[in-house]
XYZ file of C-alpha atoms in Angstrom:
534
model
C 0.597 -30.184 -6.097
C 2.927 -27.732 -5.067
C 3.996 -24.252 -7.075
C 7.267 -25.583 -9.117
C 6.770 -29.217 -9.469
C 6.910 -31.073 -12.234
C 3.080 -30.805 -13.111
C 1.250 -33.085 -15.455
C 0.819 -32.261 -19.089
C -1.872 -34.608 -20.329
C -4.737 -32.403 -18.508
C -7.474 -30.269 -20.922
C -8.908 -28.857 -18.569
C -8.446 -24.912 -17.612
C -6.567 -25.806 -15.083
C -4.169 -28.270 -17.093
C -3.361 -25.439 -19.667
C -1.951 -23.426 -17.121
C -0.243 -26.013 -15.338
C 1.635 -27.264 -18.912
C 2.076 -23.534 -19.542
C 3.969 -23.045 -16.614
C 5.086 -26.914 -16.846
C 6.713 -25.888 -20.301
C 8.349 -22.607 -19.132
C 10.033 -24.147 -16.427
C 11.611 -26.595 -18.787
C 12.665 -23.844 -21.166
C 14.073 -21.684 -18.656
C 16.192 -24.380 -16.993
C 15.051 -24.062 -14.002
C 13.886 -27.748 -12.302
C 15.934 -27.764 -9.169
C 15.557 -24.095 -8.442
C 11.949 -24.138 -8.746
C 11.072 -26.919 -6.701
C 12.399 -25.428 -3.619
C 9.367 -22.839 -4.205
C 6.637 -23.309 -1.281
C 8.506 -25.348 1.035
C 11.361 -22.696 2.457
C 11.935 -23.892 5.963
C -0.794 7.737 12.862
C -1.991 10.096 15.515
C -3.336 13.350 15.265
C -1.292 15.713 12.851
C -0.547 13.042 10.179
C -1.296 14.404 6.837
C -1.218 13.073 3.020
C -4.625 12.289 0.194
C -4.828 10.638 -3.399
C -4.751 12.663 -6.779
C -4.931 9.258 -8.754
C -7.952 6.849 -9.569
C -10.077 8.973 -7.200
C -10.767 11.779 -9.563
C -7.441 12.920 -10.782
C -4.983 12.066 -13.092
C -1.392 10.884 -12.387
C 0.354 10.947 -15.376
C 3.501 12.441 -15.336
C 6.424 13.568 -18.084
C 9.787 12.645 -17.899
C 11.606 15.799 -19.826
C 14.432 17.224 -17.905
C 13.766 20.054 -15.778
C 15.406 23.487 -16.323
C 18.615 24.324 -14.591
C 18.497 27.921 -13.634
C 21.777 29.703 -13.994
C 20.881 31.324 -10.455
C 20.611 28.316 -8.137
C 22.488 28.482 -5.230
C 25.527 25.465 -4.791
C 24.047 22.275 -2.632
C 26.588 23.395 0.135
C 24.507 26.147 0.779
C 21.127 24.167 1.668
C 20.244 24.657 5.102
C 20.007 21.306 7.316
C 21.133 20.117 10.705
C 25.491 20.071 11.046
C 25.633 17.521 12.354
C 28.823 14.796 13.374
C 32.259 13.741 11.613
C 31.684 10.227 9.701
C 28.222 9.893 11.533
C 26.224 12.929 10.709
C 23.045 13.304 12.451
C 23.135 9.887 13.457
C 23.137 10.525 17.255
C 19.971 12.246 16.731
C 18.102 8.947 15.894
C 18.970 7.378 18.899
C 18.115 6.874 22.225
C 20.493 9.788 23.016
C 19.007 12.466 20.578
C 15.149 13.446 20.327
C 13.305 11.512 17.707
C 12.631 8.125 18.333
C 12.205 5.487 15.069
C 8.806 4.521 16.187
C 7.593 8.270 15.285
C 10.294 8.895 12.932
C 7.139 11.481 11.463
C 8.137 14.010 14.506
C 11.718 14.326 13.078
C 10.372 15.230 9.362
C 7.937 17.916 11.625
C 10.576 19.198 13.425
C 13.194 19.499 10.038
C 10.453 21.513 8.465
C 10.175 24.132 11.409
C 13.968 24.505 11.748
C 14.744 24.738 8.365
C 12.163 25.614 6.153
C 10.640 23.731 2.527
C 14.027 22.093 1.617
C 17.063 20.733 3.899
C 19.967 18.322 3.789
C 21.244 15.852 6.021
C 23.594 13.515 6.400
C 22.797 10.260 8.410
C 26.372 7.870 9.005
C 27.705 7.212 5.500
C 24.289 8.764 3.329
C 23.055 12.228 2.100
C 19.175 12.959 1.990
C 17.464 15.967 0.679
C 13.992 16.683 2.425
C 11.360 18.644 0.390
C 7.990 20.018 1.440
C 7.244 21.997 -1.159
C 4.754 20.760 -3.987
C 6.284 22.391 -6.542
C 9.853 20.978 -5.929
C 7.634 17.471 -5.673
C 6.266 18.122 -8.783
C 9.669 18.758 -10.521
C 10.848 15.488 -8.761
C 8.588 13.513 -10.377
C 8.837 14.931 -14.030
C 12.078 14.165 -14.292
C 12.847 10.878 -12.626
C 12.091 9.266 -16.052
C 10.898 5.253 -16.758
C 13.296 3.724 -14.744
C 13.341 5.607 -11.575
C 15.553 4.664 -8.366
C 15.220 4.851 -5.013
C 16.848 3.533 -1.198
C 16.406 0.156 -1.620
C 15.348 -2.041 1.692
C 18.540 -3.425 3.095
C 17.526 -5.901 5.776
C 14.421 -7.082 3.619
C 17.178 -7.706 1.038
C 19.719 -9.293 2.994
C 16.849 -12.012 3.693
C 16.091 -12.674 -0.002
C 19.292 -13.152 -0.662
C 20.234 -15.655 1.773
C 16.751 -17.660 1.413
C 18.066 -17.658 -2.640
C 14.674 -15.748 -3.747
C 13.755 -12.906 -6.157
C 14.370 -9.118 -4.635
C 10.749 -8.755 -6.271
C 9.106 -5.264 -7.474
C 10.594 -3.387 -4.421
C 14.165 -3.548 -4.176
C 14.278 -4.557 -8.132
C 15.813 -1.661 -10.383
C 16.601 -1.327 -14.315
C 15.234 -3.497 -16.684
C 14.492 -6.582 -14.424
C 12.580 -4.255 -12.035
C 10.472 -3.255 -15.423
C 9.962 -6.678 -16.403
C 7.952 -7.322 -12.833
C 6.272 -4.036 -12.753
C 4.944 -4.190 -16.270
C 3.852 -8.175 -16.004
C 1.503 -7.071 -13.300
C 0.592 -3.459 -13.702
C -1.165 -4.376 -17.545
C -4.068 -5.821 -15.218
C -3.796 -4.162 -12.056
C -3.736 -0.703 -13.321
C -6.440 -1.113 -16.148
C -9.325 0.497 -15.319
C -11.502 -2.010 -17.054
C -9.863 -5.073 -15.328
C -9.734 -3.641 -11.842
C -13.638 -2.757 -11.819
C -13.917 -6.884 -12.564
C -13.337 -7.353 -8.750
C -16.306 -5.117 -7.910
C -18.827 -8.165 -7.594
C -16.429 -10.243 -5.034
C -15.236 -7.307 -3.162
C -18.991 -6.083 -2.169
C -19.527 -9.788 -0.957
C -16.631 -9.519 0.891
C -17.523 -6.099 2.648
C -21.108 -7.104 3.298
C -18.996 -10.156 5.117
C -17.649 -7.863 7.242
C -20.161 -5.831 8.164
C -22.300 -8.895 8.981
C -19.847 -9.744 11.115
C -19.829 -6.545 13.121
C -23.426 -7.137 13.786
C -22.764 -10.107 14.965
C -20.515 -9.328 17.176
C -22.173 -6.629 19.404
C -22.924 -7.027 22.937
C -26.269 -5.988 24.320
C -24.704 -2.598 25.453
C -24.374 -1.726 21.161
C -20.618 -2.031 21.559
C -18.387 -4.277 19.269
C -17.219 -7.204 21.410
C -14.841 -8.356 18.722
C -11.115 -6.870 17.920
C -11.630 -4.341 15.032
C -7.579 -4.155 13.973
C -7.932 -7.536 13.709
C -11.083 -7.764 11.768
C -9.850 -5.239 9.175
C -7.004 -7.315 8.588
C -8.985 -10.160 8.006
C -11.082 -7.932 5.201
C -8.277 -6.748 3.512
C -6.434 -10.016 3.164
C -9.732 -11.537 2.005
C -10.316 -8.938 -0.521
C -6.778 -8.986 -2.059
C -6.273 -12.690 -2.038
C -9.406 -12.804 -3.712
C -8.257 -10.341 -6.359
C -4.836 -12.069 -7.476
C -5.535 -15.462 -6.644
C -9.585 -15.532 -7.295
C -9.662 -18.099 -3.806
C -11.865 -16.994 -0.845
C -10.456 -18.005 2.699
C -13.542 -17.531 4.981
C -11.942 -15.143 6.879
C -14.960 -13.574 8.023
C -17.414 -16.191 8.463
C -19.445 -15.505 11.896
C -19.392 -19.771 11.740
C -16.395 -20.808 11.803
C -14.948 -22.882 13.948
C -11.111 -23.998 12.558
C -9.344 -21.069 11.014
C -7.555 -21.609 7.792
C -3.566 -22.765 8.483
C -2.546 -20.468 5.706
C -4.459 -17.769 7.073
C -3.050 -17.524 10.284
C 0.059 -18.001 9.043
C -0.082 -14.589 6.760
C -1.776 -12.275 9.117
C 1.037 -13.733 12.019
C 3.689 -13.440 10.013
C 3.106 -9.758 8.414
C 2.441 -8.804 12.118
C 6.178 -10.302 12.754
C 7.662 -8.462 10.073
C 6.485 -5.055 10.619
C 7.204 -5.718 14.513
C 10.984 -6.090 13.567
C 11.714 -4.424 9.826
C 12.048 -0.944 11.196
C 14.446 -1.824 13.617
C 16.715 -3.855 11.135
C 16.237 -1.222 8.324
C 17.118 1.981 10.113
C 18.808 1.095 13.388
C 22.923 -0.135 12.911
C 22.827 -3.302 10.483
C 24.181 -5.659 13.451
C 22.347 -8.411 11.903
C 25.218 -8.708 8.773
C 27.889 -9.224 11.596
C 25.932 -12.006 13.839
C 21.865 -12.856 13.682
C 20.437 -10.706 16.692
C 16.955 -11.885 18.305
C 15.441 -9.154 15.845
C 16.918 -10.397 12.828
C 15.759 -14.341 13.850
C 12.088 -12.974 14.131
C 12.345 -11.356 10.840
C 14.330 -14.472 8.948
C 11.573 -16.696 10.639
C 8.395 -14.466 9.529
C 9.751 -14.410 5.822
C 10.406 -17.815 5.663
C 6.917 -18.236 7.255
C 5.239 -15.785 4.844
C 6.520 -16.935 1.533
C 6.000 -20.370 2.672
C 1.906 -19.882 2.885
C 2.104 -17.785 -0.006
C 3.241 -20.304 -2.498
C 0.616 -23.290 -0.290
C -1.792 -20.518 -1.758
C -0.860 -20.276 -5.155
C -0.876 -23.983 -5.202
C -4.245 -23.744 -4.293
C -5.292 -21.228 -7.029
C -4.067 -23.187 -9.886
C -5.953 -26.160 -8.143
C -9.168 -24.882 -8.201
C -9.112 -23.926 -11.881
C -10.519 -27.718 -11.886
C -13.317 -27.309 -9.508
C -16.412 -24.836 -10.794
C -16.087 -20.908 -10.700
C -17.210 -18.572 -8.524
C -19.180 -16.579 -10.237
C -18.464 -13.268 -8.548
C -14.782 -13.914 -9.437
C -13.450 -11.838 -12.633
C -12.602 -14.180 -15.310
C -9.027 -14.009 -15.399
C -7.104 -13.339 -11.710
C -3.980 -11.387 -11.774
C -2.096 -15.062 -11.147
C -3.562 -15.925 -14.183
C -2.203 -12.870 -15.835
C 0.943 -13.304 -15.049
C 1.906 -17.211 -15.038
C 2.199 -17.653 -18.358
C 4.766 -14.526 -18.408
C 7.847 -15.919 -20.424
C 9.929 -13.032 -19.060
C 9.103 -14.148 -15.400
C 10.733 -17.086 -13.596
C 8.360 -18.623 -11.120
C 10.369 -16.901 -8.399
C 9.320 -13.767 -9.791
C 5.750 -14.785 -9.972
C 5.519 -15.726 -6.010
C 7.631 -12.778 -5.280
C 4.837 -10.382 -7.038
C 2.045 -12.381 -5.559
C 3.446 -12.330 -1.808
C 4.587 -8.592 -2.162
C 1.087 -7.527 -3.205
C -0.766 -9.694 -0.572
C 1.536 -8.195 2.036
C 0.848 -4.369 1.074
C -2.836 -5.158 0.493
C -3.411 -6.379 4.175
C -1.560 -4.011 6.079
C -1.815 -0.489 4.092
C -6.039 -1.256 3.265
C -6.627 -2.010 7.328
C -4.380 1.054 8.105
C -6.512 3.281 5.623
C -9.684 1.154 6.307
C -9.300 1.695 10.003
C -9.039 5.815 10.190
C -11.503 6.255 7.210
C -13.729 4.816 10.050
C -12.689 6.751 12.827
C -12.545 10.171 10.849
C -16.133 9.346 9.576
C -17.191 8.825 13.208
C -15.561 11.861 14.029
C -17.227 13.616 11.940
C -21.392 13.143 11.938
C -22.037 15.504 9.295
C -19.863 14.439 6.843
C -21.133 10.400 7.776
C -24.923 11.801 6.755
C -23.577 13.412 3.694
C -21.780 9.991 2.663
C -25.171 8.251 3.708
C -27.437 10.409 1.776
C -25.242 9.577 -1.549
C -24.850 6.291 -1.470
C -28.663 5.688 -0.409
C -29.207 7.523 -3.400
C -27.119 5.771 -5.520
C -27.582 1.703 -4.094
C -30.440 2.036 -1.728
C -30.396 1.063 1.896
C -28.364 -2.813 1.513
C -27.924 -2.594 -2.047
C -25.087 -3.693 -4.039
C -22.393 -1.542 -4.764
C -21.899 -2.121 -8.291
C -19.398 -1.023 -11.446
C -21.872 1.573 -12.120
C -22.577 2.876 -8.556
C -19.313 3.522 -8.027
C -18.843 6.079 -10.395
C -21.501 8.262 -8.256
C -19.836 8.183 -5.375
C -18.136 11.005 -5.314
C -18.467 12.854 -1.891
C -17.693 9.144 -0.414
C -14.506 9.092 -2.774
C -13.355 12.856 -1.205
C -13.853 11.665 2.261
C -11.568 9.189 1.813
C -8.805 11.795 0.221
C -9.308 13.675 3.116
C -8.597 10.466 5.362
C -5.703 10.076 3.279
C -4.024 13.396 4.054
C -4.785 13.783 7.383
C -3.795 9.952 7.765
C -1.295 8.304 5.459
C -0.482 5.627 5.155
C 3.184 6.319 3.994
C 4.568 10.100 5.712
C 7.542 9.397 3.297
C 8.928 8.177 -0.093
C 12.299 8.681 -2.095
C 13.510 9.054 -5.077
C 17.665 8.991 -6.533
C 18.324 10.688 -9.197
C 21.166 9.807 -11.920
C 21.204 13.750 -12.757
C 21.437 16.899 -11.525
C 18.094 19.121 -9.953
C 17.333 22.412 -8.772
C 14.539 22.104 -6.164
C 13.557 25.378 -4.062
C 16.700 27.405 -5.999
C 19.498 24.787 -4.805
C 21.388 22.137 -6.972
C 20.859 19.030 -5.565
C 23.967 16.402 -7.727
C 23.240 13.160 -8.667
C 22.671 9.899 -6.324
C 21.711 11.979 -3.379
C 18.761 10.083 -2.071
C 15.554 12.788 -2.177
C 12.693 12.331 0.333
C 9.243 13.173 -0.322
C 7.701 14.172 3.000
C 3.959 15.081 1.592
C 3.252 14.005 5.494
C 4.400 17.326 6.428
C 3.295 19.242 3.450
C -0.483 18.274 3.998
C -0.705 20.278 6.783
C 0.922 23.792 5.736
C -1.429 26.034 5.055
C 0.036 27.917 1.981
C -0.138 23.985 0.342
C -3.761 22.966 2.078
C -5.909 25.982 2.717
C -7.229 25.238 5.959
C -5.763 21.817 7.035
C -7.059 21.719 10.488
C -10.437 21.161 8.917
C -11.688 17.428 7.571
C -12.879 19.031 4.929
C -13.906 16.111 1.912
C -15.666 19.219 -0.191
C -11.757 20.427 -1.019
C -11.730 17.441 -3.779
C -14.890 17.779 -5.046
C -14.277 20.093 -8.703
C -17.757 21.067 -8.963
C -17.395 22.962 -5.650
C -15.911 26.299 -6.361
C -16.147 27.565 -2.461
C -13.050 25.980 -1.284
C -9.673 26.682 -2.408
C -8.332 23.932 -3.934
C -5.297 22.421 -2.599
C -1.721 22.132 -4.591
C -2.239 19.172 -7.132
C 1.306 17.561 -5.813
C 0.784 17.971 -2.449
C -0.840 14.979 -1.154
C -0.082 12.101 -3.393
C -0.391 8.820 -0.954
C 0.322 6.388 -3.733
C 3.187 7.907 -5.192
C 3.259 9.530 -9.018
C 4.893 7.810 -11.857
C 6.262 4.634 -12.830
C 7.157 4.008 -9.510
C 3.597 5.032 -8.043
C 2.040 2.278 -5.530
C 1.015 -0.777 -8.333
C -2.466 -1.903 -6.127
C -3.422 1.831 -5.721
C -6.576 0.872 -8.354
C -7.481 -2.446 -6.220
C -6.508 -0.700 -2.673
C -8.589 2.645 -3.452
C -11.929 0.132 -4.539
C -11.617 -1.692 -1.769
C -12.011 1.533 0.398
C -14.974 3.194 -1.476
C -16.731 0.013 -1.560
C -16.091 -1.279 2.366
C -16.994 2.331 3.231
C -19.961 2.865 0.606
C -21.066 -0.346 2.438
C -20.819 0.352 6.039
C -23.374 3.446 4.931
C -25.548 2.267 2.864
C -26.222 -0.324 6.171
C -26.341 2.285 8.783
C -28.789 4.947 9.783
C -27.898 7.902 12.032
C -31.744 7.844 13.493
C -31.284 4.615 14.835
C -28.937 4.476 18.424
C -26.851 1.019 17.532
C -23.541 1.255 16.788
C -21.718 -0.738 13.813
C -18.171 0.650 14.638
C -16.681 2.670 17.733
C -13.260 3.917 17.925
C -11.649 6.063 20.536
C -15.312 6.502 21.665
C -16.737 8.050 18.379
C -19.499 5.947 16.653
C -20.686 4.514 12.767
C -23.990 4.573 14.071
C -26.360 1.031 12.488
């Protein structure tokens, strides 16, 4: 079958329920020609940023208007660079001036030593803000209120519109943007639901670290690509969370890798190869399609493509027997019966969260690795808990993971000395007063929490990997400012798969230790020459 098609109705099976459900909605909604297209379109050293959310704290936030203080300085005052007629700083971000775009993180370091905790710049025709300090982040997020704004993605728009799909959760705003978020966050952000995946997503990590058994040499070192691998975990683990399919990525057998497989990890490779060009270099691509902007069309295209092949191929095995490490109900499920949601919208959420799941998980997978083999002590303290908790190869169940706690702080820790995003924005339909300066309405406000894990008055200590700093029940360490490392965003707004992207991580990790033994001299992972010893 494919996604959109007319879909027969005389089925009573599972699997014919939701295929008349969404057979019926489509007739409703009008929407025959339309949706049949669906499914056939043609950190180094320094980085700093952890999670306050599912990991032990909570993230709600208030939306009451912040006090104005009759004392605050005019926004003409704020320091920031001067700065070019009609351009700005924009000289700065070329190859002219000194940042480059591939470490645009250096620019936000170097703002924050010329000008302090707040600053204002203007880059060609907009106005940003800058602000370090937690407390003006804090302030930020209490009064954005439920329908928050921010810069939406320009190029990744441009190519929505002209394929004729949905702009989807992230470049969404008002009340369709709430209609998206709230279809999917109802599961994806219930405690309850999330901790369903826990059976298939230890499977899937014990995959993977089978796999990196298998694939040492006789010397101890991996022989196999570990970027690669993580990828292949992390698109495993989500597609298995909102689709309830399993791809085999990580079978040690395998001889023929899966078509729709290859097409998702090679296209997502594609796009973030040429987004950051197209998004914050000169928008050439609206006057004539540059080489950059073909390789982008061509990976969308590509991406949504396999996508909506796999969504075909979850409602198809509704008819074939369950898995029983699957939850009952998959987030596709959730969703598809949605009366609210066209199913544009439903491939659009499905593709968006696939997409974030592979590449932000492998980021985060990949230096929660590497900070744990820098750091031997704190490996043997993860070790010892989750021996205690699962045993040496045990599961990693529900109720183990409430025990891991020291395993949960490392990976806060990883989090702010590595995040995965060093900046997010917010725009404002009111006035603010952050660090004593009015700041008017529709300027666009960057959170740089990159910066602000790594000042000292914010993070006591932030040269240290220090995962005790998280723990509550450890009084020794001063704790660090509650807004000050936030890697999944606060609020309405906050990152939707934070729940299914933080599990992932304490299980894969809980995993790798519960396997390994510092006594013995194999090695399960090396990176930059530091070992997860095995």
């Amino acid at each position: 079958m494919t996604f959109g098609r007319n879909i027969p109705v005389s089925q009573t099976t599972r699997a014919g329920k939701m295929k008349r459900a969404l057979h019926q909605h489509l007739v409703a909604r009008k929407l025959g020609a339309d949706a049949a297209t669906i499914g056939r379109t043609g950190g180094e050293k320094g980085t700093f940023s952890p999670p306050t959310s599912v990991l032990g704290h909570g993230d709600h936030v208030g939306t009451g208007p912040t006090a104005q203080p009759c004392t605050a300085r005019p926004f003409d005052e704020m320091p920031g660079p001067r700065g070019l007629p009609l351009i700005g700083s924009l000289m700065d971000y070329t190859p002219l001036g000194p940042f480059s775009l591939k470490k645009l993180h250096e620019s936000f370091f170097e703002r924050y030593r010329q000008f302090g905790k707040i600053s204002k710049e203007t880059i060609g025709n907009k106005c940003f803000v800058s602000v370090y300090d937690p407390r003006d982040i804090e302030t930020l997020f209490r009064t954005e209120g439920p329908n928050p704004s921010w810069m939406q993605l320009m190029a990744l728009g441009e190519v929505r519109k002209r394929l004729g799909k949905s702009m989807g959760m992230i470049n969404e705003s008002g009340e369709k943007w709430r209609q998206l978020r709230y279809a999917a966050q109802s599961k994806l952000l219930d405690p309850k639901s999330v901790c369903c995946f826990a059976p298939v997503l230890d499977d899937i990590a014990q995959g993977f670290v089978d796999k990196m058994r298998a694939g040492r040499t006789s010397t101890f070192e991996p022989s196999i690509d570990m970027d690669a691998e993580l990828r292949k975990w992390s698109l495993e683990s989500v597609v298995s969370a909102t689709l309830g399919i399993r791809l085999g990525c990580l079978q040690t057998d395998r001889q023929d890798p899966d078509k729709d497989t290859e097409d998702l990890l090679e296209s997502s490779e594609a796009f973030l190869e040429t987004w950051p060009t197209l998004e914050l270099g000169p928008p050439l691509y609206m006057l004539y399609p540059t080489k950059t902007w073909r390789k982008f069309l061509r990976a969308n295209e590509q991406w949504l493509s396999a996508a909506s092949r796999m969504i075909d191929r979850s409602l198809d095995r509704n008819e074939s027997p369950r898995d029983p490490l699957q939850p009952e109900v998959t987030l596709l499920e959730h969703i598809v019966t949605r009366k609210e949601l066209t199913p544009d919208d439903i491939v659009m959420i499905i593709t968006e969260l696939i997409f974030a799941g592979i590449e932000s998980s492998a980021f985060a997978m990949t230096y929660n690795l590497y900070t744990m083999a820098k750091n031997p002590a704190v490996q043997e303290n993860a070790r010892r808990e989750v021996h205690a908790a699962v045993g040496r190869g045990g599961e990693i169940t529900q109720d183990a993971l409430k025990s891991l706690k020291y395993v949960k702080a490392c990976i806060k820790e990883t989090f702010r000395v590595f995040p995965v995003f060093s900046m997010r924005n917010r725009i404002l339909d009111r006035e603010i007063v952050l660090s004593g300066y009015r700041v008017p309405p529709n300027v666009i406000i960057r959170v740089l929490s990159h910066v602000t894990g790594q000042v000292p008055e914010y993070v006591p200590e932030p040269d240290r990997f220090l995962p005790e700093r998280w723990l509550r029940d450890d009084p020794t360490l001063p704790k660090p400012h509650p807004f000050a490392v936030r890697p999944f965003g606060v609020g309405s707004r906050s990152c939707i798969g934070q729940r299914l992207a933080e599990q992932e991580l304490v299980i894969l990790l809980a995993k790798v230790c519960t396997t390994s033994s510092q006594s013995a001299n194999l090695t399960l992972v090396s990176i930059c020459g530091n070992q997860i010893s095995l």
